Tab-separated table of C-alpha atoms in Angstrom:
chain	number	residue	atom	x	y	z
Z	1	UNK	CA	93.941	-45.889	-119.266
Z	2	UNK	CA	95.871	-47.087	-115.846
Z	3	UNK	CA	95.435	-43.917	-114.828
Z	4	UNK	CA	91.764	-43.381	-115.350
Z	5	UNK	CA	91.141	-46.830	-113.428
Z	6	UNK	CA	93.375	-45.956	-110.348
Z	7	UNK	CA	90.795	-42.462	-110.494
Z	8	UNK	CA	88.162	-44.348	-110.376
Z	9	UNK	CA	89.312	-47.332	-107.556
Z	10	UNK	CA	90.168	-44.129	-105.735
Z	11	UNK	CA	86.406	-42.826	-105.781
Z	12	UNK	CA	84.887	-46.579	-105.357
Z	13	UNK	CA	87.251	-47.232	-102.024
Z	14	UNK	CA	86.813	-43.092	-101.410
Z	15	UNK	CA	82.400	-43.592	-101.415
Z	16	UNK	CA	82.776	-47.127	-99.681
Z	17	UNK	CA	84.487	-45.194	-96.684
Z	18	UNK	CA	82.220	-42.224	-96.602
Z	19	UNK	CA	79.266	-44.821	-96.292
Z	20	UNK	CA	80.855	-46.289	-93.559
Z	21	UNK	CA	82.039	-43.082	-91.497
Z	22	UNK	CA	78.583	-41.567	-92.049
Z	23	UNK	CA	77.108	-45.062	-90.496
Z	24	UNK	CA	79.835	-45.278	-87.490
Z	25	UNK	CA	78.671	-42.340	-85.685
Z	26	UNK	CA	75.221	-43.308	-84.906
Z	27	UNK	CA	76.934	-44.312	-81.524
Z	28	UNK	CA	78.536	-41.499	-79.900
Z	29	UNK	CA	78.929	-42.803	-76.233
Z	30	UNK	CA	82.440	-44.345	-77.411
Z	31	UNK	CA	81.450	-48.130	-76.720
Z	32	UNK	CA	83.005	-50.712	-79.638
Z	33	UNK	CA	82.366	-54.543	-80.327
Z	34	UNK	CA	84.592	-56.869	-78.994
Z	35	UNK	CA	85.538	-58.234	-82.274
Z	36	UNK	CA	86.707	-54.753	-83.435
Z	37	UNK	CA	90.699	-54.282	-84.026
Z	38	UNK	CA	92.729	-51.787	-82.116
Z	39	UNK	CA	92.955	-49.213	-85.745
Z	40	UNK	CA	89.051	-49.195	-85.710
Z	41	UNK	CA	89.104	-48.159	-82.361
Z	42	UNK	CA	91.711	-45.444	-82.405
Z	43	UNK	CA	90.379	-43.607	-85.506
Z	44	UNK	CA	86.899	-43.476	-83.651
Z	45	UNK	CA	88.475	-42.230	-80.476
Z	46	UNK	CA	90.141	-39.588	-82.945
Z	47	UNK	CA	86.985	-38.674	-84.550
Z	48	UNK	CA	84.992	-38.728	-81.781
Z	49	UNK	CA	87.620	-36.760	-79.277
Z	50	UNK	CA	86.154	-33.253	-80.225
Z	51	UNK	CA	82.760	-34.446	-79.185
Z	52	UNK	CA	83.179	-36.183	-75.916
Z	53	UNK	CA	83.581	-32.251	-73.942
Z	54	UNK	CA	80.500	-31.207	-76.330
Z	55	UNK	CA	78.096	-33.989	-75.372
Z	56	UNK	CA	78.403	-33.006	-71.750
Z	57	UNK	CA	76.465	-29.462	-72.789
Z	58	UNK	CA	72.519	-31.362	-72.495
Z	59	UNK	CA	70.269	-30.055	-75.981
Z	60	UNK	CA	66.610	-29.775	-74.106
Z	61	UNK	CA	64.062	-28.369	-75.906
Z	62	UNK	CA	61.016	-26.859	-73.134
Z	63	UNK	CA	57.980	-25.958	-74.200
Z	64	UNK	CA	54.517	-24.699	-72.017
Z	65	UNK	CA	51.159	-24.296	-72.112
Z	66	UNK	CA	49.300	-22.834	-69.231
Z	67	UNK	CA	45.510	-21.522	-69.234
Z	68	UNK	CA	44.822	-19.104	-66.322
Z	69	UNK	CA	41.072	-17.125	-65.262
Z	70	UNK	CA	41.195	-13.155	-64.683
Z	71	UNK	CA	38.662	-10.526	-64.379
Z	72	UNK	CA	40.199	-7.872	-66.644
Z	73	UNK	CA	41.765	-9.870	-69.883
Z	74	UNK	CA	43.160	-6.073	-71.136
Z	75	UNK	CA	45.275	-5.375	-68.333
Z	76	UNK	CA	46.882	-8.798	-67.760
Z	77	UNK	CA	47.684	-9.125	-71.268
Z	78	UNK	CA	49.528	-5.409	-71.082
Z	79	UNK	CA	51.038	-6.931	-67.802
Z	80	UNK	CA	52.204	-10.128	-69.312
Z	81	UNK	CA	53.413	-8.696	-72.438
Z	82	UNK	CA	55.596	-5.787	-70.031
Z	83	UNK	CA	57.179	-8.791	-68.475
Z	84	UNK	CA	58.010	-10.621	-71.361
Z	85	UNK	CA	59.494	-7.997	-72.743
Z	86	UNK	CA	61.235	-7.048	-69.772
Z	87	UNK	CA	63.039	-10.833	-69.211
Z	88	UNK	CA	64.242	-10.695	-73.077
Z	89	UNK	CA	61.106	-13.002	-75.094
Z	90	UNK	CA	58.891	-11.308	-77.777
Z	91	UNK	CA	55.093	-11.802	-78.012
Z	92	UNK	CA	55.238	-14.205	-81.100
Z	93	UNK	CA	51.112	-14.627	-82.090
Z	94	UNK	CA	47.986	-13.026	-80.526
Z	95	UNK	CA	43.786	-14.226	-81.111
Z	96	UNK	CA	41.117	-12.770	-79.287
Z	97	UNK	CA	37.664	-13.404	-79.168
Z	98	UNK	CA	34.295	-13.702	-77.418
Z	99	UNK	CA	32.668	-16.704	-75.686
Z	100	UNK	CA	29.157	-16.433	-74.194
Z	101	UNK	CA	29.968	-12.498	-73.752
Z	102	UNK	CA	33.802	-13.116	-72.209
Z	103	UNK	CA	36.362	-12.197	-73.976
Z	104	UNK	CA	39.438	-14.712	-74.288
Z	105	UNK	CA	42.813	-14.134	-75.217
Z	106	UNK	CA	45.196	-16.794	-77.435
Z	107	UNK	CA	48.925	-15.438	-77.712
Z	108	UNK	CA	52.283	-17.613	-77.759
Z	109	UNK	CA	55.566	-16.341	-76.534
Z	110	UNK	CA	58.828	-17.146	-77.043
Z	111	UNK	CA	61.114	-16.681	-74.184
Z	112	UNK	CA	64.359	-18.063	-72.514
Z	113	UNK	CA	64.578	-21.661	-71.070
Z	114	UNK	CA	65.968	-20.301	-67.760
Z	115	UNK	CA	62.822	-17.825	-67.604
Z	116	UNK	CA	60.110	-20.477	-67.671
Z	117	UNK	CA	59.440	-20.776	-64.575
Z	118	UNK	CA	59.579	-17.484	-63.575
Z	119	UNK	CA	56.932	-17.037	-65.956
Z	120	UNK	CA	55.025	-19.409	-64.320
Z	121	UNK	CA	55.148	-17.591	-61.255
Z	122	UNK	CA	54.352	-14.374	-62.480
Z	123	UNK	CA	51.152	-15.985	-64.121
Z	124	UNK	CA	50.145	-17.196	-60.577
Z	125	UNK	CA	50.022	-13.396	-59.786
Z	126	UNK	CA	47.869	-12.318	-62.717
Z	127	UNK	CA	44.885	-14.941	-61.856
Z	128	UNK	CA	43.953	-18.278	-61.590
Z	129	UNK	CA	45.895	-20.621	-63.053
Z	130	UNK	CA	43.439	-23.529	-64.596
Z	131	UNK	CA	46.626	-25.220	-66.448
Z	132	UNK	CA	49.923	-25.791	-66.449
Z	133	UNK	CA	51.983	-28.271	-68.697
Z	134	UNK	CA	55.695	-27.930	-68.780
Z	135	UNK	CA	57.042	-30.635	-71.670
Z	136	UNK	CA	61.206	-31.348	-71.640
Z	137	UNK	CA	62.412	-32.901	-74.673
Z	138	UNK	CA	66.030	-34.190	-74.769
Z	139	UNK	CA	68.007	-34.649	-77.879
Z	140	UNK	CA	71.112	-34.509	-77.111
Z	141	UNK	CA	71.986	-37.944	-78.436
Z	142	UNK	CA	70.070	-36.808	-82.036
Z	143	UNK	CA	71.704	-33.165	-81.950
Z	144	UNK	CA	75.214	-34.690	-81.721
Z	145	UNK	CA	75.027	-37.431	-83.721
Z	146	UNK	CA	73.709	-35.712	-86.307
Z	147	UNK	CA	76.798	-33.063	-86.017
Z	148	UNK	CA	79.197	-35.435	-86.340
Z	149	UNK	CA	77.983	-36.543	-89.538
Z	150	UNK	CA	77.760	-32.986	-90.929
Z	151	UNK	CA	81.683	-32.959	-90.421
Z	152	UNK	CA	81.817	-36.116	-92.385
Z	153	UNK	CA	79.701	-34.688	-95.251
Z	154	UNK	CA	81.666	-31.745	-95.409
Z	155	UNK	CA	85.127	-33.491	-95.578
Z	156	UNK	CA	83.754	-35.684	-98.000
Z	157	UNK	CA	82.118	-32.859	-99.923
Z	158	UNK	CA	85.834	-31.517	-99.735
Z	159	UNK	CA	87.660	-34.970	-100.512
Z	160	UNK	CA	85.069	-35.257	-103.910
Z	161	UNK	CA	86.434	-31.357	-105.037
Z	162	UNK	CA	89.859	-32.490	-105.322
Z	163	UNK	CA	89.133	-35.380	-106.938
Z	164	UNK	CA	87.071	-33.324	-109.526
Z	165	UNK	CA	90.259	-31.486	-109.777
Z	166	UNK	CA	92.189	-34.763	-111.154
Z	167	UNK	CA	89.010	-35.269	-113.546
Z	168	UNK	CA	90.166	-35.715	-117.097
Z	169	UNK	CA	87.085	-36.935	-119.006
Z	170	UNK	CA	83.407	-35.368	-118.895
Z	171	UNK	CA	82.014	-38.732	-118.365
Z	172	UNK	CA	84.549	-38.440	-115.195
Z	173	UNK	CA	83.362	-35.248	-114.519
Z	174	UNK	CA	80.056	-35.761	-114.632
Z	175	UNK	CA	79.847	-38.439	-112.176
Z	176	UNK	CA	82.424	-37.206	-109.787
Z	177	UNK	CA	80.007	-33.601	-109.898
Z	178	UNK	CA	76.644	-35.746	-109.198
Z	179	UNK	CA	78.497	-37.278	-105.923
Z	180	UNK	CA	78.827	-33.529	-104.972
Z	181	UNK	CA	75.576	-32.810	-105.801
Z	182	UNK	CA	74.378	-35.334	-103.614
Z	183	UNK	CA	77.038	-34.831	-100.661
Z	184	UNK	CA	75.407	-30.994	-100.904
Z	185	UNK	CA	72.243	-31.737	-100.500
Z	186	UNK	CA	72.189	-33.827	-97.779
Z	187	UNK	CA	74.441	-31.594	-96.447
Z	188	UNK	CA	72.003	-28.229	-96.297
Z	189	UNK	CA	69.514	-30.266	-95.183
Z	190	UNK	CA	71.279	-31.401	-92.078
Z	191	UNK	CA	72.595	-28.411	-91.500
Z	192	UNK	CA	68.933	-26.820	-91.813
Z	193	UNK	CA	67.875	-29.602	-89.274
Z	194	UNK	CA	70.501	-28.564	-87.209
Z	195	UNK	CA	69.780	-24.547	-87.074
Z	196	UNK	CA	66.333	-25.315	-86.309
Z	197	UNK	CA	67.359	-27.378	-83.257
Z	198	UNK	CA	69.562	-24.029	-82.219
Z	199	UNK	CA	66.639	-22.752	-82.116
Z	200	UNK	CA	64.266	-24.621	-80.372
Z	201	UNK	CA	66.902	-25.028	-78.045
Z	202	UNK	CA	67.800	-21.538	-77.267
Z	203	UNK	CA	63.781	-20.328	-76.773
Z	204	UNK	CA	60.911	-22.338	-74.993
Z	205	UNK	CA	57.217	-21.227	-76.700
Z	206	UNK	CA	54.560	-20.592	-74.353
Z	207	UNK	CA	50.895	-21.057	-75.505
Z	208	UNK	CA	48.767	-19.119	-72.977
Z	209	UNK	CA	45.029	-18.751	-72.907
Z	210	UNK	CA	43.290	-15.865	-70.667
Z	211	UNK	CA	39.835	-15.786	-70.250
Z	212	UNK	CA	37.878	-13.235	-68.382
Z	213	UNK	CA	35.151	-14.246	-66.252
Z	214	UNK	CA	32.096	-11.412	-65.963
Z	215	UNK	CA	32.464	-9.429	-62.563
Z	216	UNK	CA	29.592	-10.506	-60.516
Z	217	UNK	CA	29.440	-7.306	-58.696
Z	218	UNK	CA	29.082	-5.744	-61.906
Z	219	UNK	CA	26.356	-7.609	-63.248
Z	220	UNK	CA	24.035	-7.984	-60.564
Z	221	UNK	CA	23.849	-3.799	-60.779
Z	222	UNK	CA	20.468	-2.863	-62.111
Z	223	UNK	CA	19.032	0.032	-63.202
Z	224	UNK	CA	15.327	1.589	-62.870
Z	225	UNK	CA	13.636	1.740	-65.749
Z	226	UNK	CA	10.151	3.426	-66.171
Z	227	UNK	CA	7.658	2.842	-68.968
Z	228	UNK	CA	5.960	5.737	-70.255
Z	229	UNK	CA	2.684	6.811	-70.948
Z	230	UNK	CA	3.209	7.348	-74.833
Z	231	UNK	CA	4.886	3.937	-74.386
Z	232	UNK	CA	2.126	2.640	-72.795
Z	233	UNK	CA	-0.233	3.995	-76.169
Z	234	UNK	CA	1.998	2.620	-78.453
Z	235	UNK	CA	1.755	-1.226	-76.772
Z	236	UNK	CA	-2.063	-0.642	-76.591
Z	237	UNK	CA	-1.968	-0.055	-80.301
Z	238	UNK	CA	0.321	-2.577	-81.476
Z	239	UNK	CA	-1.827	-5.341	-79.631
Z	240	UNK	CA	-5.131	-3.963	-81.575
Z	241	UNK	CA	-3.646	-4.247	-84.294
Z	242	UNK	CA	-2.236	-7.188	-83.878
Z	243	UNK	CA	-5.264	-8.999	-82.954
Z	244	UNK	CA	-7.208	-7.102	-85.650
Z	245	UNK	CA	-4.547	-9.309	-88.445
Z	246	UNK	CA	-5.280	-11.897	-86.778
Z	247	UNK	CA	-8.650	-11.781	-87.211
Z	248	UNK	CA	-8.400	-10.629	-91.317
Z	249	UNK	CA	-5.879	-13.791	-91.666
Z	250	UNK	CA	-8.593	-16.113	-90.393
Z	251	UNK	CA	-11.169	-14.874	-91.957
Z	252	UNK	CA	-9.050	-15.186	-95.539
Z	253	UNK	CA	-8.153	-18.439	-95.257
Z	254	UNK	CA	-11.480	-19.836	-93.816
Z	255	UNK	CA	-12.826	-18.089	-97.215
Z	256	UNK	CA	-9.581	-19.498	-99.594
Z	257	UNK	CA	-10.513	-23.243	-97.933
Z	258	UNK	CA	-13.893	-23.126	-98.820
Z	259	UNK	CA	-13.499	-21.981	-102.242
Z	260	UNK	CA	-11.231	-24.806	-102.621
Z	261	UNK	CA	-13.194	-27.384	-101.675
Z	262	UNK	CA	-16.237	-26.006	-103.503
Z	263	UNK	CA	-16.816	-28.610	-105.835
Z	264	UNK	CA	-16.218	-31.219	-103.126
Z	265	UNK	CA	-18.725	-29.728	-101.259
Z	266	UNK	CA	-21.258	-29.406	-104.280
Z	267	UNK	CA	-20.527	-33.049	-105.365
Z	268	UNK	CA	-21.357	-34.348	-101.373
Z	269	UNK	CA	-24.487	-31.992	-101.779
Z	270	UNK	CA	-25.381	-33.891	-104.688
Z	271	UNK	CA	-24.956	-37.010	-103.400
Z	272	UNK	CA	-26.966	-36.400	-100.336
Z	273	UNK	CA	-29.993	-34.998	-102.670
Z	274	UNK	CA	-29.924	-38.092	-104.000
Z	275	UNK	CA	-30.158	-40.519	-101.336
Z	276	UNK	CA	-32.744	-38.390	-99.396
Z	277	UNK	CA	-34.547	-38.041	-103.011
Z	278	UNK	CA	-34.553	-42.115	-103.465
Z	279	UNK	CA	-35.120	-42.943	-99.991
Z	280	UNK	CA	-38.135	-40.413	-100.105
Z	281	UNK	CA	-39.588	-42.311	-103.251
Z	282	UNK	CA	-39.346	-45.825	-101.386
Z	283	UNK	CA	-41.129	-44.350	-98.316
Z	284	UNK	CA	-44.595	-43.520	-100.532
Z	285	UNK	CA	-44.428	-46.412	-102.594
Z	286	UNK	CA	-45.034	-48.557	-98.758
């Protein structure tokens, strides 16, 4: 019995200090209260020793877009895509389509942070450059912070294994393994976090947009066109007839009218008669 309560003050003290260290290194810059005692500071100076060289390496994340004008869309693209290739990036996505009759071009690459603006350069070659937003994102503070508390997960992940070890009940067991389970999880997800910041970090994506604007030399070439005789025949025909339809269309519904409003017309007749027929009758008896 003593020794299943001293296992379980153990995890109790053991959780109390992993909430704690996993709290402490939201401030990496090495800066402590006043009120804080001399232990408090040495163990974060320990903790924190490995990470004072590593903060000095700055986590940007750079990102572009840029929108530039050309006269052939085919051949820049090729040329683009050559260099791209050439400077170690990849052509990640490509959408083309047609607006009022030019064709525009949609494609994203992903190439090195040092490269961007030697991209940009390049693209000042290719055409007209309508737009050009370079975006710098630091997190440096987040990246590191959050790496420090990945090492405190996984030492506590590792601290919670031996004391599964010492486990002598399944009730033990059972909560010691759920404390794992949870260490784990939030462990994979900041690690997850973590590789996708690697990422970002280590490639800059490039949204470019190339539209082709219509040669004007080319479109103000014309040329002669003659309309033939036959042609000519086959206008002359289509009008006759035309104007012929026309006519039988008129004609059909002037007919389909009147026969609807026959009995309209025969009841107004009737009416008339009669008024003309009375009126008539006063007239000879004056």
């Amino acid at each position: 019995m003593k020794k299943r309560i001293a296992l379980w003050l153990f995890v109790v003290i053991f959780a109390i200090g992993m909430l704690a260290g996993c709290s402490a290194p939201q401030s990496t810059n090495g800066k402590t209260s006043k009120g804080s005692s001399n232990e408090a500071v040495n163990k974060e100076d320990n903790t924190g020793a490995s990470n004072k060289t590593a903060t000095d390496i700055k986590m940007i994340i750079k990102n572009a877009k840029a929108s530039i004008i050309v006269t052939n869309s085919e051949k820049t693209i090729t040329s683009i895509s050559n260099w791209v290739a050439s400077n170690g990036g990849v052509e990640f996505s490509r959408n083309t389509q047609m607006v009022q009759k030019n064709s525009r071009i949609n494609v994203v690459y992903k190439i090195k942070p040092d490269r961007l603006q030697a991209f940009i350069d390049m693209l000042k070659e290719q055409g007209e450059i309508t737009l050009c937003d370079v975006k710098s994102d630091d997190i440096t503070e987040q990246y590191y912070d959050a790496s420090t508390r990945l090492e405190n997960l996984k030492k506590g992940r590792e601290q919670f294994l031996e004391i599964l070890k010492r486990a002598n009940t399944i009730d033990e067991i059972l909560k010691v393994q759920d404390q794992i389970n949870k260490i784990s999880g939030d462990l994979e997800a900041l690690q997850g976090k973590i590789n996708m910041w690697n990422k970002m970090v280590a490639e800059s994506t490039v949204e470019l947009t190339i539209t082709e604007l219509s040669d004007p030399i080319k479109n103000t070439h014309m040329d002669w066109q003659f309309t033939s005789f036959g042609d000519v025949l086959k206008i002359m025909r289509n009008g006759f007839i035309l104007t012929c339809n026309l006519l039988v269309n008129f004609v059909s519904w002037a007919f389909i009218i009147v026969i609807s409003l026959l009995p309209l017309i025969i009841f107004a007749a009737l009416v008339l008669w009669i008024y003309l027929y009375i009126r008539k009758f006063k007239n000879r008896k004056k």
